[in-house]
Short mmCIF file of C-alpha atoms in Angstrom, two decimals:
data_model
loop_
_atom_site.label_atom_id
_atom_site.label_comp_id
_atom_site.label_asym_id
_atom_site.label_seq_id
_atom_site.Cartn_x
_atom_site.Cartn_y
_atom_site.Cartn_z
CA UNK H 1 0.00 0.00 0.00
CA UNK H 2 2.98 2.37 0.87
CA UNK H 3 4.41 1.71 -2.49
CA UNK H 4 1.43 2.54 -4.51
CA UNK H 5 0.95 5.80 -2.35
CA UNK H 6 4.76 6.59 -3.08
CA UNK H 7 4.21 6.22 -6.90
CA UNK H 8 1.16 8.03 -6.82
CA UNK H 9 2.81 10.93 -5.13
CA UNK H 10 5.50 10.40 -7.84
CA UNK H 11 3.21 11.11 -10.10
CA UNK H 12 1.62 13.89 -9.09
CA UNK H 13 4.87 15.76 -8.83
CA UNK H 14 5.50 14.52 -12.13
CA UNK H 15 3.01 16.39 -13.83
CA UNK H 16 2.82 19.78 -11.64
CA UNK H 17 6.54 19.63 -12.57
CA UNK H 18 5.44 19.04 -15.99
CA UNK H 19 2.73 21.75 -16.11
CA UNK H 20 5.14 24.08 -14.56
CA UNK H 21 7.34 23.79 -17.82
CA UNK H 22 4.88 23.67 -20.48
CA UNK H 23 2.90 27.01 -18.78
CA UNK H 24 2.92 29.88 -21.40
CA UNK H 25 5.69 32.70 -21.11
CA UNK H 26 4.42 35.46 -19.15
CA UNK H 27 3.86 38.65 -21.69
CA UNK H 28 5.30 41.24 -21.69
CA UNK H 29 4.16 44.02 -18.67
CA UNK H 30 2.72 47.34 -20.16
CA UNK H 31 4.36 49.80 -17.93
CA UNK H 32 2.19 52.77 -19.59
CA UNK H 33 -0.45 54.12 -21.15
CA UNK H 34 0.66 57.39 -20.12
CA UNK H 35 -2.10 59.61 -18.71
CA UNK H 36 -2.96 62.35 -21.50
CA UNK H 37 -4.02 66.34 -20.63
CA UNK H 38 -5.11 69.37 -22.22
CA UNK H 39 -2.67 71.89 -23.19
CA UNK H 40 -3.21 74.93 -24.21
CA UNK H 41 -0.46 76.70 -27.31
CA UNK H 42 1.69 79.48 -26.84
CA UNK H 43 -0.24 81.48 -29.79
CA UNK H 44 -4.16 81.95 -30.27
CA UNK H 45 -6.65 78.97 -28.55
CA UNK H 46 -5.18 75.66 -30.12
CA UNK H 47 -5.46 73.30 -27.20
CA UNK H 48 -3.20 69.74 -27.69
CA UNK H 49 -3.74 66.13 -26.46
CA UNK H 50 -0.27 65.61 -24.55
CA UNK H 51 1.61 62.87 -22.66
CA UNK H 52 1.79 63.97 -18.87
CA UNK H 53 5.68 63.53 -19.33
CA UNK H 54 8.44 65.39 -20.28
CA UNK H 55 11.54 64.09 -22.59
CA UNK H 56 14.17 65.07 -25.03
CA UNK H 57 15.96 63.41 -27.40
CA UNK H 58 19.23 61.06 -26.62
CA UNK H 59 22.17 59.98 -28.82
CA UNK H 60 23.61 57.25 -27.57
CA UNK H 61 26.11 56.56 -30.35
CA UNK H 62 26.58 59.50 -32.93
CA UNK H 63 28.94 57.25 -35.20
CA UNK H 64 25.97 55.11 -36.03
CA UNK H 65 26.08 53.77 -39.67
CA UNK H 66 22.84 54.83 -41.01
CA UNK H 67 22.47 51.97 -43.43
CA UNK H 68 22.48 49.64 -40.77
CA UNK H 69 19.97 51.46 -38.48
CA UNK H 70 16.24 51.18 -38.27
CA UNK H 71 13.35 52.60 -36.46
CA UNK H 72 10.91 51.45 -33.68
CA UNK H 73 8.16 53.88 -33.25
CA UNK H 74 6.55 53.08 -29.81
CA UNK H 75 2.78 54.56 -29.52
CA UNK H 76 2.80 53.51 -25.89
CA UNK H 77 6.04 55.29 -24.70
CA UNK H 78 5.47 58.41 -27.45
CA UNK H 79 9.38 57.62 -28.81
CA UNK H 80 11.17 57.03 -31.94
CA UNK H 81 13.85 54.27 -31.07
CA UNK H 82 16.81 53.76 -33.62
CA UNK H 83 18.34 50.59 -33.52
CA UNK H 84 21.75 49.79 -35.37
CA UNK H 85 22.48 46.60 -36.31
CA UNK H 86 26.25 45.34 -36.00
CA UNK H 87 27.14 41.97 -36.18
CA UNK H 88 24.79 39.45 -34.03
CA UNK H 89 23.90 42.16 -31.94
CA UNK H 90 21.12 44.84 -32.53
CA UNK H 91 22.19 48.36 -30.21
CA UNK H 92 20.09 51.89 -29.03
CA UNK H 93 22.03 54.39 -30.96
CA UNK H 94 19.12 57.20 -30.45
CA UNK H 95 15.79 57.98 -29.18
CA UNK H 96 13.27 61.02 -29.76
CA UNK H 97 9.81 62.70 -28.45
CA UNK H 98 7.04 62.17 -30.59
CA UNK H 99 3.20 63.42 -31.37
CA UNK H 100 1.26 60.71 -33.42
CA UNK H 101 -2.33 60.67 -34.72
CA UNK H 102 -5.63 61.93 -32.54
CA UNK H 103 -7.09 58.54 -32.25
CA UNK H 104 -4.17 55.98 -30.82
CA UNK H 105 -5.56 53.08 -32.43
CA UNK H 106 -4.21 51.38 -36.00
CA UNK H 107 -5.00 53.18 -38.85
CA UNK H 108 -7.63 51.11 -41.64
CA UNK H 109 -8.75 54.12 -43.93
CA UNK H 110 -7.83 57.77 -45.10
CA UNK H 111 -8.97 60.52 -42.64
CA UNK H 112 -9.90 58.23 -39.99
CA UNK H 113 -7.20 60.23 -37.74
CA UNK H 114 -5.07 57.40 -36.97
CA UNK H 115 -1.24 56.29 -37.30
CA UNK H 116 -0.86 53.13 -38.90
CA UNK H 117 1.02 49.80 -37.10
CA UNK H 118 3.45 47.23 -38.39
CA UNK H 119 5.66 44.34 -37.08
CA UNK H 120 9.22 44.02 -37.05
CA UNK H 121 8.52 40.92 -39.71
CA UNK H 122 6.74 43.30 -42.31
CA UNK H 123 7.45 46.91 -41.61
CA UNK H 124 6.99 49.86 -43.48
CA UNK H 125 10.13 51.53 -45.79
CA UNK H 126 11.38 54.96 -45.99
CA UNK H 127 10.81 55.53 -49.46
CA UNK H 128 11.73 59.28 -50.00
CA UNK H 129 13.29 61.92 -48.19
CA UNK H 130 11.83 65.45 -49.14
CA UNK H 131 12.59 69.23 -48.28
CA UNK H 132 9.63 70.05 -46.69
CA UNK H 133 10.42 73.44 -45.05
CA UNK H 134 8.03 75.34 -47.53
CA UNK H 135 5.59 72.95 -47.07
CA UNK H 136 2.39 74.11 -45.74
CA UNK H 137 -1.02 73.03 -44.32
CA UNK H 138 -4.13 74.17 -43.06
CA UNK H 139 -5.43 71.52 -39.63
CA UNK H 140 -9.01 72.92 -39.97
CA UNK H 141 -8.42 74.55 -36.54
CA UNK H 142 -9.19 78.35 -37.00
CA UNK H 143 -5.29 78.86 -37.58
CA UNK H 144 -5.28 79.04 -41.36
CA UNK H 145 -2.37 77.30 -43.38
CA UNK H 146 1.08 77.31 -42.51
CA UNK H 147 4.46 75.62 -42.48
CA UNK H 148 4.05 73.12 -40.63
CA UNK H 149 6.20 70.35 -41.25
CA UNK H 150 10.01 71.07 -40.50
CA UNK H 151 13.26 71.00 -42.58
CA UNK H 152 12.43 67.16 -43.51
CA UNK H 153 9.38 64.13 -44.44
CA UNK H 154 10.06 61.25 -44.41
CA UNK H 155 7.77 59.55 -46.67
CA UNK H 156 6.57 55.87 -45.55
CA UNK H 157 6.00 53.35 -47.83
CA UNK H 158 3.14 50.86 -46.74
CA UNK H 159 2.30 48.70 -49.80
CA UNK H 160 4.54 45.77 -48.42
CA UNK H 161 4.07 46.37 -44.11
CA UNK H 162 1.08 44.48 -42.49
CA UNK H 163 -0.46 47.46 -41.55
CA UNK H 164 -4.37 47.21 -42.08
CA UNK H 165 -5.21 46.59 -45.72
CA UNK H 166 -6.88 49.79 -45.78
CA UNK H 167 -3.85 51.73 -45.33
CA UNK H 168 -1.26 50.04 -47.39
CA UNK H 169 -1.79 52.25 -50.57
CA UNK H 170 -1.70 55.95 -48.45
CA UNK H 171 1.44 57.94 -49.65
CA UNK H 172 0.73 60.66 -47.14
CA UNK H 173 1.94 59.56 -44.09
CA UNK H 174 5.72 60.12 -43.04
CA UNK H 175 7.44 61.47 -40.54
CA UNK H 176 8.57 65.02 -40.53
CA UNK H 177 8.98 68.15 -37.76
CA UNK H 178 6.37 70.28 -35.74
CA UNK H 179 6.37 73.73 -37.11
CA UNK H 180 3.66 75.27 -35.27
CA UNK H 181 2.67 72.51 -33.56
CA UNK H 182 6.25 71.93 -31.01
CA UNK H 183 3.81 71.94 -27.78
CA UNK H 184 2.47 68.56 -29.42
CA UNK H 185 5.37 66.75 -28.55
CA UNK H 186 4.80 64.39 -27.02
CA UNK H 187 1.64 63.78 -27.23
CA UNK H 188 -1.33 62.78 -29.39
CA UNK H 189 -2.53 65.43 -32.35
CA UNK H 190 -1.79 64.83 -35.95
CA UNK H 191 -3.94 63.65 -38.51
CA UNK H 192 -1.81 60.04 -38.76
CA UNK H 193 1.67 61.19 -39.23
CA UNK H 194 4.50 61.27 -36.93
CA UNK H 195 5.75 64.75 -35.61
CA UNK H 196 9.28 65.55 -34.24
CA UNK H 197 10.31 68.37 -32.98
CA UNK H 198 12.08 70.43 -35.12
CA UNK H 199 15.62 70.06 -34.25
CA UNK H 200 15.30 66.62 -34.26
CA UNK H 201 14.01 65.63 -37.86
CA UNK H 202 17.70 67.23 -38.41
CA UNK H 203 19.35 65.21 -36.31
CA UNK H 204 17.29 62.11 -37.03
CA UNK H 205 17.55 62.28 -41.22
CA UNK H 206 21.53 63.70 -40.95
CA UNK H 207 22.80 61.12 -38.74
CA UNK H 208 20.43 57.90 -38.85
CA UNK H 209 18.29 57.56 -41.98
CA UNK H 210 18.79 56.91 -45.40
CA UNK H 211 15.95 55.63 -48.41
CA UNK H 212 14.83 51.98 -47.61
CA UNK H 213 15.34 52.48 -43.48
CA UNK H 214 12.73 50.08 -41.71
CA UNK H 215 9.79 51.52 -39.57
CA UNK H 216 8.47 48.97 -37.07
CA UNK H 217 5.24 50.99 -35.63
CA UNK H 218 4.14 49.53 -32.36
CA UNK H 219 0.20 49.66 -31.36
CA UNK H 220 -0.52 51.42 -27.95
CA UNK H 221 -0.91 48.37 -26.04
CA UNK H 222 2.58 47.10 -27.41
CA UNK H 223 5.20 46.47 -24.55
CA UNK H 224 9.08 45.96 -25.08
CA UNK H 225 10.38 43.86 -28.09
CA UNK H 226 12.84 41.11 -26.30
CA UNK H 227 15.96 42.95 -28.62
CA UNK H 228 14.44 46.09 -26.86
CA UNK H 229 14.82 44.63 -23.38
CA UNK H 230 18.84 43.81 -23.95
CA UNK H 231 19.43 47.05 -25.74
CA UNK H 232 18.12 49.00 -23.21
CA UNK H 233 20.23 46.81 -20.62
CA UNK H 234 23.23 47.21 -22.36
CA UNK H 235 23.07 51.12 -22.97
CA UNK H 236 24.55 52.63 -19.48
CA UNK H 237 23.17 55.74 -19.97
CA UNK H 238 19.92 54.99 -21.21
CA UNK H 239 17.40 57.84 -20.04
CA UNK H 240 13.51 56.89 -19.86
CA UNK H 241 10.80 59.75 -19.92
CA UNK H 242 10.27 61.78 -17.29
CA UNK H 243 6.54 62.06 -15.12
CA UNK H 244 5.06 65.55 -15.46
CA UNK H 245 5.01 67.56 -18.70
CA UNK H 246 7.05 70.25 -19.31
CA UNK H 247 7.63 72.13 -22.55
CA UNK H 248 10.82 72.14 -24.24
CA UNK H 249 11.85 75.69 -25.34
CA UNK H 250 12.46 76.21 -29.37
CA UNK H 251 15.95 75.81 -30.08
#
């Protein structure tokens, strides 16, 4: 009787053992969303969806080679991550503030207000780089048209990225500066494209981009990538967002 007690206990402890091996991973922990206020601009009554935090942009290696770098736009922590690849090993060479659509959610149609998302398996492609500091645009906001896009867009190409279907053939969206718009970043207010501020679309297409750079776009919910994790543990100074939101003066 012992013995048949022992091997059931055997058993048992067998298969929690078992269980306790074959359990799924454990996701990923979303440390945000960030909480979001009203804030008013500098000039007339615009009012902008902001992050409550405050952050500027860090270069963590400045002799990056720009045809081995690419992007990792995270909705969730309102940053543009570069990534360079060298060897087996994929490092932070750069991060940057950002302002992204109105509505946080994936983008499926024209106008719907929304920044499209892609994986790191399909993303979306830098296909031009344009001079777009004559460029000018009128947000339906009582302000008229303007300049409003900075020295630089980045044009993103879709057709190939598993962003919703409904998106793939849109030309318009890129990434470009904030002219007129800097108290946006970070923070939640363009019509689907993504807004630096102006001195960093500079730094951004002079140091780190070239045509063809990959654009992973993460959705809001979207924690850290595991090659996120170990870059971010192997960058000594890495420097993550301050709580409480503070403009950044124009440079």
């Amino acid at each position: 009787m012992k013995k048949i007690v022992f091997i059931l206990m055997v058993a048992l402890l067998g298969g929690n053992v078992l269980m306790a091996q074959t359990k799924p991973a454990k996701k990923e922990a979303v440390t945000y969303p960030i909480p979001m206020k009203k804030q008013k601009a500098e000039r007339g009554n615009k009012v902008y969806d902001v992050a409550d935090i405050y952050d500027v942009a860090r270069i963590y290696r400045p002799e990056a080679n720009p045809a081995q770098c690419f992007f990792v736009i995270s909705k969730q922590e309102f940053r543009l991550y570069v990534y360079e690849v060298e060897g087996k090993d994929t490092l932070l060479a750069a991060h940057f503030p950002i302002c992204y659509a109105k509505n946080p959610g994936p983008k499926t149609r024209t106008g719907d207000m929304s920044t499209p998302e892609c994986s790191l398996q399909r993303p979306a492609t830098i296909s031009q780089i344009r001079n777009s500091s004559s460029w000018a645009h009128d947000f339906k906001d009582g302000r008229g048209s303007f300049p409003a896009y900075g020295a630089w867009f980045m044009r993103l190409d879709l057709s190939k990225s598993d962003c919703h279907p409904g998106c793939r053939s849109n030309r318009s969206i890129g990434i470009h500066g904030s002219s007129g718009n800097r108290l946006s970043v970070p923070g939640r207010d363009s019509e689907g494209c993504i807004r630096l501020r102006d001195e960093d679309i500079k730094t951004l297409k002079s140091r780190f981009t070239v045509v063809g750079t990959r654009v992973v776009i993460k959705s809001a919910n979207a924690g850290k990538l595991p090659f996120e994790l170990r870059a971010e543990k192997n960058c000594k100074d890495y420097q993550r967002p301050e709580k409480g939101y503070r403009p950044v003066d124009a440079k």
